[in-house]
Amino acid sequence: MQIPAQMRMTSKNQIYLVTGGCGFLGKRLVEMLLEQEPQLAEIRVFDLHLDQSMHSLDRVTLIQGDISKPEDVTPAVQGAHVVIHTAGLVDVWGRVPPNKIMAVNVQGTKNVIEACVTQGTQYLIYTSSMEVVGPNIKGHPFYRGNEDMKYEAIHKHPYPFSKAKAERLVIEANGQLMSNGKQLVTCALRPTGIYGENHLLMKEFYEKGLMTRKYMFRAIPASVEHGRVYVGNVAWMHLLVALKMQEDPSAVEGQVYFCYDDSPYMSYEDFNMEFLRPCGFRLLGSHPLLPYFALYLIALLNAVLQWILKPFCVYAPILNPYTLIVASTTFTIKTDKPLRHFGYKPCFTWEESRDRTIRWLQEVTVKKEVEK
């Protein structure tokens, strides 16, 4: 799929800055900008940990810096026309201290907004998350919801709390007067669970499955549904909204959008098996092996152990009370708002997205076998 020629003209000789540009989504976004936007003068990649393989990319400038430090962020923003702010700490397991999550996700976003205002960078897109909405800690289902659906969002875990606060900062900054007399234009995109090549969590599931000889046991009822979205389609949506906000700011300014494609609604386990099964994995049981209350007790025990062991080591298993609630609660979206506002349609079909992810995971499989 190609960008319409009239939209491409808006990016001629411009500079784009992608914060978190070496991350899972950020790197894919940079690759897509290079492919789809030949008229861009420069793509700046700002990240704490640089991917040295990106040095060879044409028109790409790597900038190492800490998003939580304004003295690092401001020089990176200077002279940029568009900022796509994907940088963030994703942690729902307790691997990172809460103050670090807040410093990166909230203070980092404040730094980006302030840099845009002082440096006259007019267009800012924020990569938010479905978790700014839910699932909430009460386990209320969000069934085929859209951006306007009433839902009690309750944030106690540091990650969703920080993302919700950062998104609010970005949306409230829309229309702010900048140093050059122009007004800041902002919007936020909310991906559901992103999947695709180089997804570290998928790789972690694969490696844990090797410990049980590629047998996995069902923990969540198959009736629980979640929306997932392919990383290439999330990147495509960012690119389209960046062009639209320059062509017609009134169409998208101050708006939030769920990211979606035609990936099927399934439980996390069944969806992950779409990629793991071709690698020889098996999911055992049509019903959960353990009742919910037993899983909750295990999750609670993990949380207690994490608290006890905190002074000595990082104990952060995948299962805790928060991740159990998220996995056990239906959260699916049904929206056409991005289509109506800026013409978004998925760039990759479900079949293409699945096949690309499977091929990558099979390469991981071969590499693991060689290492043995």
Short mmCIF file of C-alpha atoms in Angstrom, two decimals:
data_model
loop_
_atom_site.label_atom_id
_atom_site.label_comp_id
_atom_site.label_asym_id
_atom_site.label_seq_id
_atom_site.Cartn_x
_atom_site.Cartn_y
_atom_site.Cartn_z
CA MET A 1 0.00 0.00 0.00
CA GLN A 2 1.32 3.42 -0.94
CA ILE A 3 0.71 6.92 0.42
CA PRO A 4 -1.39 9.10 -1.91
CA ALA A 5 0.86 11.48 -3.88
CA GLN A 6 -0.93 14.61 -2.61
CA MET A 7 -0.30 13.61 1.03
CA ARG A 8 3.35 12.79 0.35
CA MET A 9 4.00 16.40 -0.68
CA THR A 10 3.50 17.56 2.91
CA SER A 11 6.69 15.80 3.99
CA LYS A 12 9.02 17.16 1.30
CA ASN A 13 12.44 18.08 2.76
CA GLN A 14 11.15 17.67 6.31
CA ILE A 15 12.81 16.26 9.42
CA TYR A 16 10.99 13.62 11.46
CA LEU A 17 12.06 12.66 14.99
CA VAL A 18 11.11 9.22 16.32
CA THR A 19 11.72 8.83 20.04
CA GLY A 20 12.28 5.23 21.03
CA GLY A 21 13.24 4.66 17.41
CA CYS A 22 15.34 1.56 18.18
CA GLY A 23 12.47 -0.20 19.94
CA PHE A 24 10.02 -2.81 18.65
CA LEU A 25 7.56 -0.32 17.16
CA GLY A 26 9.98 2.58 16.65
CA LYS A 27 12.36 0.64 14.43
CA ARG A 28 9.49 -0.61 12.27
CA LEU A 29 8.22 2.95 11.95
CA VAL A 30 11.64 4.19 10.83
CA GLU A 31 11.82 1.44 8.20
CA MET A 32 8.38 2.37 6.91
CA LEU A 33 9.22 6.08 6.76
CA LEU A 34 12.29 5.26 4.69
CA GLU A 35 10.24 3.09 2.35
CA GLN A 36 7.21 5.35 1.99
CA GLU A 37 8.68 8.84 2.36
CA PRO A 38 11.59 9.28 -0.07
CA GLN A 39 11.23 13.08 0.15
CA LEU A 40 12.06 13.32 3.84
CA ALA A 41 15.35 15.12 4.41
CA GLU A 42 16.18 13.33 7.67
CA ILE A 43 14.79 10.81 10.15
CA ARG A 44 16.20 11.29 13.63
CA VAL A 45 16.19 8.27 15.92
CA PHE A 46 16.36 9.13 19.62
CA ASP A 47 16.93 6.27 22.04
CA LEU A 48 18.79 5.41 25.22
CA HIS A 49 20.15 2.23 23.67
CA LEU A 50 21.08 2.62 20.02
CA ASP A 51 20.81 -0.16 17.47
CA GLN A 52 24.14 0.11 15.67
CA SER A 53 22.76 -1.74 12.63
CA MET A 54 20.73 1.40 11.88
CA HIS A 55 23.89 3.46 11.29
CA SER A 56 23.98 2.31 7.68
CA LEU A 57 20.45 3.49 6.89
CA ASP A 58 20.26 6.39 4.46
CA ARG A 59 18.90 9.68 5.87
CA VAL A 60 18.84 8.28 9.42
CA THR A 61 20.61 10.10 12.26
CA LEU A 62 21.05 8.21 15.53
CA ILE A 63 20.90 10.29 18.71
CA GLN A 64 21.64 8.66 22.05
CA GLY A 65 19.85 10.24 24.98
CA ASP A 66 17.63 9.80 28.01
CA ILE A 67 14.01 10.82 27.40
CA SER A 68 13.63 11.71 31.09
CA LYS A 69 16.34 14.41 30.78
CA PRO A 70 15.23 17.66 29.11
CA GLU A 71 18.83 18.53 28.24
CA ASP A 72 18.93 15.39 26.05
CA VAL A 73 15.49 15.85 24.49
CA THR A 74 15.60 19.54 23.48
CA PRO A 75 18.58 19.32 21.07
CA ALA A 76 17.03 16.27 19.40
CA VAL A 77 13.75 18.14 18.79
CA GLN A 78 15.41 21.33 17.51
CA GLY A 79 14.70 21.79 13.81
CA ALA A 80 12.32 18.82 13.55
CA HIS A 81 8.96 19.28 11.80
CA VAL A 82 7.19 16.24 13.26
CA VAL A 83 7.81 14.27 16.47
CA ILE A 84 6.48 10.73 16.81
CA HIS A 85 6.89 9.91 20.50
CA THR A 86 7.02 6.12 20.86
CA ALA A 87 9.60 6.03 23.68
CA GLY A 88 8.30 4.46 26.85
CA LEU A 89 8.86 1.81 29.50
CA VAL A 90 6.46 -1.13 29.19
CA ASP A 91 6.48 -3.09 32.43
CA VAL A 92 3.54 -4.89 34.01
CA TRP A 93 5.66 -7.45 35.87
CA GLY A 94 7.56 -5.31 38.37
CA ARG A 95 10.93 -5.57 36.64
CA VAL A 96 11.38 -1.79 36.74
CA PRO A 97 10.87 0.48 39.81
CA PRO A 98 7.65 2.57 39.62
CA ASN A 99 9.62 5.85 39.87
CA LYS A 100 11.61 4.87 36.78
CA ILE A 101 8.39 4.13 34.86
CA MET A 102 7.01 7.54 35.84
CA ALA A 103 10.28 9.30 34.94
CA VAL A 104 10.33 7.80 31.44
CA ASN A 105 6.64 7.71 30.58
CA VAL A 106 5.40 10.90 32.26
CA GLN A 107 8.40 13.19 32.73
CA GLY A 108 9.73 12.06 29.36
CA THR A 109 6.49 13.07 27.69
CA LYS A 110 6.54 16.43 29.48
CA ASN A 111 10.05 16.97 28.16
CA VAL A 112 8.97 16.20 24.59
CA ILE A 113 5.99 18.58 24.81
CA GLU A 114 8.09 21.40 26.28
CA ALA A 115 10.78 20.89 23.64
CA CYS A 116 8.18 21.09 20.86
CA VAL A 117 6.82 24.32 22.31
CA THR A 118 10.20 26.02 22.81
CA GLN A 119 11.68 24.79 19.51
CA GLY A 120 8.60 25.48 17.39
CA THR A 121 7.97 21.87 16.33
CA GLN A 122 4.29 21.99 15.49
CA TYR A 123 3.23 18.33 15.12
CA LEU A 124 3.35 15.73 17.89
CA ILE A 125 1.98 12.17 17.80
CA TYR A 126 2.02 10.10 20.98
CA THR A 127 2.04 6.30 21.09
CA SER A 128 -0.35 5.57 23.94
CA SER A 129 -1.83 2.18 24.86
CA MET A 130 -5.18 0.43 25.20
CA GLU A 131 -4.29 0.13 28.90
CA VAL A 132 -5.06 3.81 29.45
CA VAL A 133 -8.63 2.55 29.18
CA GLY A 134 -8.40 -0.97 30.52
CA PRO A 135 -9.06 -3.73 31.28
CA ASN A 136 -9.72 -2.23 34.69
CA ILE A 137 -8.80 -3.97 37.95
CA LYS A 138 -12.44 -4.99 38.50
CA GLY A 139 -12.34 -7.15 35.39
CA HIS A 140 -15.16 -5.37 33.58
CA PRO A 141 -15.33 -6.49 29.93
CA PHE A 142 -14.82 -3.97 27.14
CA TYR A 143 -16.68 -5.62 24.27
CA ARG A 144 -16.40 -4.18 20.74
CA GLY A 145 -15.86 -0.74 22.24
CA ASN A 146 -14.80 2.46 20.54
CA GLU A 147 -13.10 5.70 21.61
CA ASP A 148 -16.38 7.13 22.98
CA MET A 149 -17.58 4.10 24.93
CA LYS A 150 -18.26 4.72 28.63
CA TYR A 151 -15.95 2.56 30.73
CA GLU A 152 -14.67 2.87 34.29
CA ALA A 153 -10.91 3.15 33.85
CA ILE A 154 -9.19 2.42 37.17
CA HIS A 155 -5.40 2.77 37.25
CA LYS A 156 -3.39 1.47 40.20
CA HIS A 157 -0.55 -0.31 38.42
CA PRO A 158 2.36 2.04 37.56
CA TYR A 159 2.41 1.27 33.83
CA PRO A 160 -1.22 2.02 32.85
CA PHE A 161 -1.29 4.91 35.34
CA SER A 162 1.78 6.48 33.70
CA LYS A 163 0.49 5.96 30.15
CA ALA A 164 -2.90 7.50 31.02
CA LYS A 165 -1.23 10.51 32.60
CA ALA A 166 1.13 10.96 29.63
CA GLU A 167 -1.71 10.69 27.11
CA ARG A 168 -3.68 13.32 29.01
CA LEU A 169 -0.66 15.65 28.94
CA VAL A 170 -0.35 15.28 25.16
CA ILE A 171 -4.04 15.87 24.46
CA GLU A 172 -4.20 18.86 26.84
CA ALA A 173 -1.15 20.36 25.08
CA ASN A 174 -3.02 20.54 21.78
CA GLY A 175 -3.45 24.17 20.74
CA GLN A 176 -0.69 25.43 23.04
CA LEU A 177 0.99 28.57 21.70
CA MET A 178 4.59 27.95 20.69
CA SER A 179 7.61 30.25 20.59
CA ASN A 180 7.15 30.91 16.86
CA GLY A 181 3.53 32.01 17.30
CA LYS A 182 2.05 28.80 15.87
CA GLN A 183 -0.12 26.36 17.79
CA LEU A 184 0.96 22.86 18.76
CA VAL A 185 -1.06 20.07 17.08
CA THR A 186 -1.23 16.74 18.95
CA CYS A 187 -3.00 13.41 18.88
CA ALA A 188 -2.55 9.97 20.47
CA LEU A 189 -2.79 6.42 19.13
CA ARG A 190 -3.80 3.54 21.40
CA PRO A 191 -2.56 0.15 20.16
CA THR A 192 -4.08 -2.99 21.60
CA GLY A 193 -1.56 -5.79 22.17
CA ILE A 194 1.08 -5.38 19.45
CA TYR A 195 2.62 -8.47 17.89
CA GLY A 196 5.00 -9.19 15.04
CA GLU A 197 8.63 -9.89 14.21
CA ASN A 198 11.14 -9.20 16.99
CA HIS A 199 8.46 -9.06 19.68
CA LEU A 200 10.45 -9.77 22.85
CA LEU A 201 7.47 -11.08 24.84
CA MET A 202 6.60 -13.59 22.11
CA LYS A 203 10.22 -14.72 22.16
CA GLU A 204 10.00 -15.07 25.95
CA PHE A 205 6.89 -17.25 25.63
CA TYR A 206 8.75 -19.38 23.10
CA GLU A 207 11.77 -19.82 25.37
CA LYS A 208 9.62 -20.68 28.40
CA GLY A 209 7.74 -23.22 26.28
CA LEU A 210 11.02 -24.99 25.54
CA MET A 211 11.32 -25.76 29.26
CA THR A 212 8.10 -27.80 29.06
CA ARG A 213 9.10 -29.54 25.79
CA LYS A 214 6.83 -27.25 23.76
CA TYR A 215 3.74 -28.29 25.69
CA MET A 216 1.66 -25.44 27.09
CA PHE A 217 -1.31 -25.69 29.44
CA ARG A 218 -4.44 -23.61 29.04
CA ALA A 219 -4.87 -21.15 31.90
CA ILE A 220 -7.52 -18.76 30.50
CA PRO A 221 -10.93 -19.77 29.07
CA ALA A 222 -11.03 -19.67 25.27
CA SER A 223 -14.17 -17.51 25.52
CA VAL A 224 -12.09 -14.52 26.75
CA GLU A 225 -11.32 -12.32 23.75
CA HIS A 226 -8.60 -9.77 23.18
CA GLY A 227 -7.82 -7.47 20.28
CA ARG A 228 -4.31 -7.66 18.85
CA VAL A 229 -2.70 -5.57 16.13
CA TYR A 230 0.29 -6.17 13.86
CA VAL A 231 3.30 -3.89 14.37
CA GLY A 232 3.42 -2.97 10.67
CA ASN A 233 -0.16 -1.71 10.77
CA VAL A 234 0.52 0.33 13.91
CA ALA A 235 3.49 1.95 12.16
CA TRP A 236 1.34 2.59 9.07
CA MET A 237 -1.32 4.34 11.17
CA HIS A 238 1.33 6.61 12.73
CA LEU A 239 2.60 7.54 9.30
CA LEU A 240 -0.86 8.35 7.93
CA VAL A 241 -1.93 10.48 10.89
CA ALA A 242 1.38 12.40 10.72
CA LEU A 243 0.61 13.37 7.14
CA LYS A 244 -3.05 14.17 7.82
CA MET A 245 -2.31 16.45 10.78
CA GLN A 246 -0.11 18.58 8.49
CA GLU A 247 -2.57 18.58 5.58
CA ASP A 248 -5.65 19.29 7.72
CA PRO A 249 -4.90 19.75 11.45
CA SER A 250 -8.57 20.23 12.35
CA ALA A 251 -9.30 16.64 11.28
CA VAL A 252 -7.17 14.98 13.98
CA GLU A 253 -6.00 17.58 16.54
CA GLY A 254 -6.64 16.66 20.16
CA GLN A 255 -8.00 13.25 19.17
CA VAL A 256 -7.29 9.72 20.43
CA TYR A 257 -7.52 6.65 18.21
CA PHE A 258 -7.46 2.94 18.87
CA CYS A 259 -5.07 1.04 16.57
CA TYR A 260 -6.70 -1.95 14.89
CA ASP A 261 -6.50 -4.26 11.90
CA ASP A 262 -8.21 -7.50 10.85
CA SER A 263 -6.36 -9.76 13.32
CA PRO A 264 -8.93 -12.15 14.87
CA TYR A 265 -10.26 -11.76 18.41
CA MET A 266 -9.01 -14.62 20.60
CA SER A 267 -7.69 -15.27 24.07
CA TYR A 268 -4.02 -14.41 24.49
CA GLU A 269 -3.13 -18.10 24.63
CA ASP A 270 -5.04 -19.09 21.51
CA PHE A 271 -3.71 -16.09 19.60
CA ASN A 272 -0.10 -16.84 20.56
CA MET A 273 -0.60 -20.43 19.43
CA GLU A 274 -1.27 -19.12 15.90
CA PHE A 275 2.50 -18.52 15.80
CA LEU A 276 3.80 -21.14 18.23
CA ARG A 277 1.90 -24.11 16.76
CA PRO A 278 3.80 -24.00 13.43
CA CYS A 279 6.98 -24.18 15.55
CA GLY A 280 5.84 -27.46 17.10
CA PHE A 281 4.10 -26.17 20.23
CA ARG A 282 0.87 -27.66 21.60
CA LEU A 283 -1.73 -26.07 23.86
CA LEU A 284 -3.26 -28.75 26.06
CA GLY A 285 -6.84 -28.68 27.28
CA SER A 286 -10.07 -27.17 26.04
CA HIS A 287 -10.67 -25.76 29.55
CA PRO A 288 -8.26 -24.14 32.03
CA LEU A 289 -6.11 -26.60 33.95
CA LEU A 290 -6.72 -24.70 37.20
CA PRO A 291 -9.80 -22.77 38.39
CA TYR A 292 -9.52 -18.98 38.49
CA PHE A 293 -9.25 -18.77 42.29
CA ALA A 294 -6.22 -21.12 42.22
CA LEU A 295 -4.54 -18.97 39.57
CA TYR A 296 -5.29 -15.88 41.61
CA LEU A 297 -3.68 -17.45 44.69
CA ILE A 298 -0.55 -18.23 42.66
CA ALA A 299 -0.53 -14.66 41.28
CA LEU A 300 -0.93 -13.30 44.82
CA LEU A 301 1.88 -15.53 46.07
CA ASN A 302 4.11 -14.22 43.28
CA ALA A 303 3.32 -10.65 44.35
CA VAL A 304 4.17 -11.44 47.99
CA LEU A 305 7.42 -13.14 47.00
CA GLN A 306 8.29 -10.16 44.82
CA TRP A 307 7.84 -7.84 47.80
CA ILE A 308 9.88 -10.07 50.13
CA LEU A 309 12.73 -10.55 47.64
CA LYS A 310 12.83 -6.91 46.49
CA PRO A 311 15.84 -5.95 48.68
CA PHE A 312 17.84 -8.90 47.34
CA CYS A 313 16.91 -9.51 43.70
CA VAL A 314 14.37 -8.84 40.95
CA TYR A 315 11.68 -11.51 41.05
CA ALA A 316 9.22 -10.69 38.29
CA PRO A 317 7.25 -13.67 36.94
CA ILE A 318 4.78 -13.16 34.08
CA LEU A 319 1.83 -14.08 36.32
CA ASN A 320 0.79 -11.50 38.93
CA PRO A 321 -2.63 -10.15 40.01
CA TYR A 322 -2.58 -7.40 37.36
CA THR A 323 -1.53 -9.57 34.41
CA LEU A 324 -4.06 -12.23 35.44
CA ILE A 325 -6.91 -9.71 35.39
CA VAL A 326 -5.79 -8.34 32.00
CA ALA A 327 -5.52 -11.82 30.47
CA SER A 328 -8.86 -12.94 31.98
CA THR A 329 -10.93 -9.93 30.87
CA THR A 330 -12.39 -9.48 27.40
CA PHE A 331 -11.10 -6.30 25.75
CA THR A 332 -11.99 -5.87 22.09
CA ILE A 333 -12.54 -2.78 19.97
CA LYS A 334 -14.74 -1.96 17.03
CA THR A 335 -14.04 1.45 15.55
CA ASP A 336 -13.72 3.14 12.19
CA LYS A 337 -12.63 6.50 13.55
CA PRO A 338 -9.10 6.34 11.99
CA LEU A 339 -10.67 5.37 8.67
CA ARG A 340 -13.08 8.33 8.81
CA HIS A 341 -10.55 10.87 10.08
CA PHE A 342 -7.45 10.06 8.03
CA GLY A 343 -8.27 7.20 5.67
CA TYR A 344 -6.55 4.40 7.59
CA LYS A 345 -6.89 0.87 6.26
CA PRO A 346 -4.53 -1.94 7.35
CA CYS A 347 -1.43 -2.14 5.18
CA PHE A 348 -0.95 -5.84 6.02
CA THR A 349 -3.68 -8.48 6.04
CA TRP A 350 -4.05 -10.93 8.91
CA GLU A 351 -2.59 -13.68 6.73
CA GLU A 352 0.48 -11.57 5.87
CA SER A 353 0.93 -10.49 9.49
CA ARG A 354 0.67 -14.07 10.76
CA ASP A 355 3.03 -15.48 8.12
CA ARG A 356 5.68 -12.81 8.74
CA THR A 357 5.56 -13.46 12.49
CA ILE A 358 5.72 -17.23 12.01
CA ARG A 359 8.73 -16.97 9.70
CA TRP A 360 10.57 -14.85 12.26
CA LEU A 361 9.73 -17.27 15.10
CA GLN A 362 10.84 -20.24 13.00
CA GLU A 363 14.16 -18.48 12.48
CA VAL A 364 14.41 -18.18 16.25
CA THR A 365 13.67 -21.93 16.45
CA VAL A 366 16.45 -22.80 14.02
CA LYS A 367 18.89 -20.58 15.89
CA LYS A 368 18.03 -22.27 19.21
CA GLU A 369 18.54 -25.70 17.65
CA VAL A 370 21.94 -24.66 16.29
CA GLU A 371 22.98 -23.32 19.68
CA LYS A 372 22.27 -26.74 21.22
#
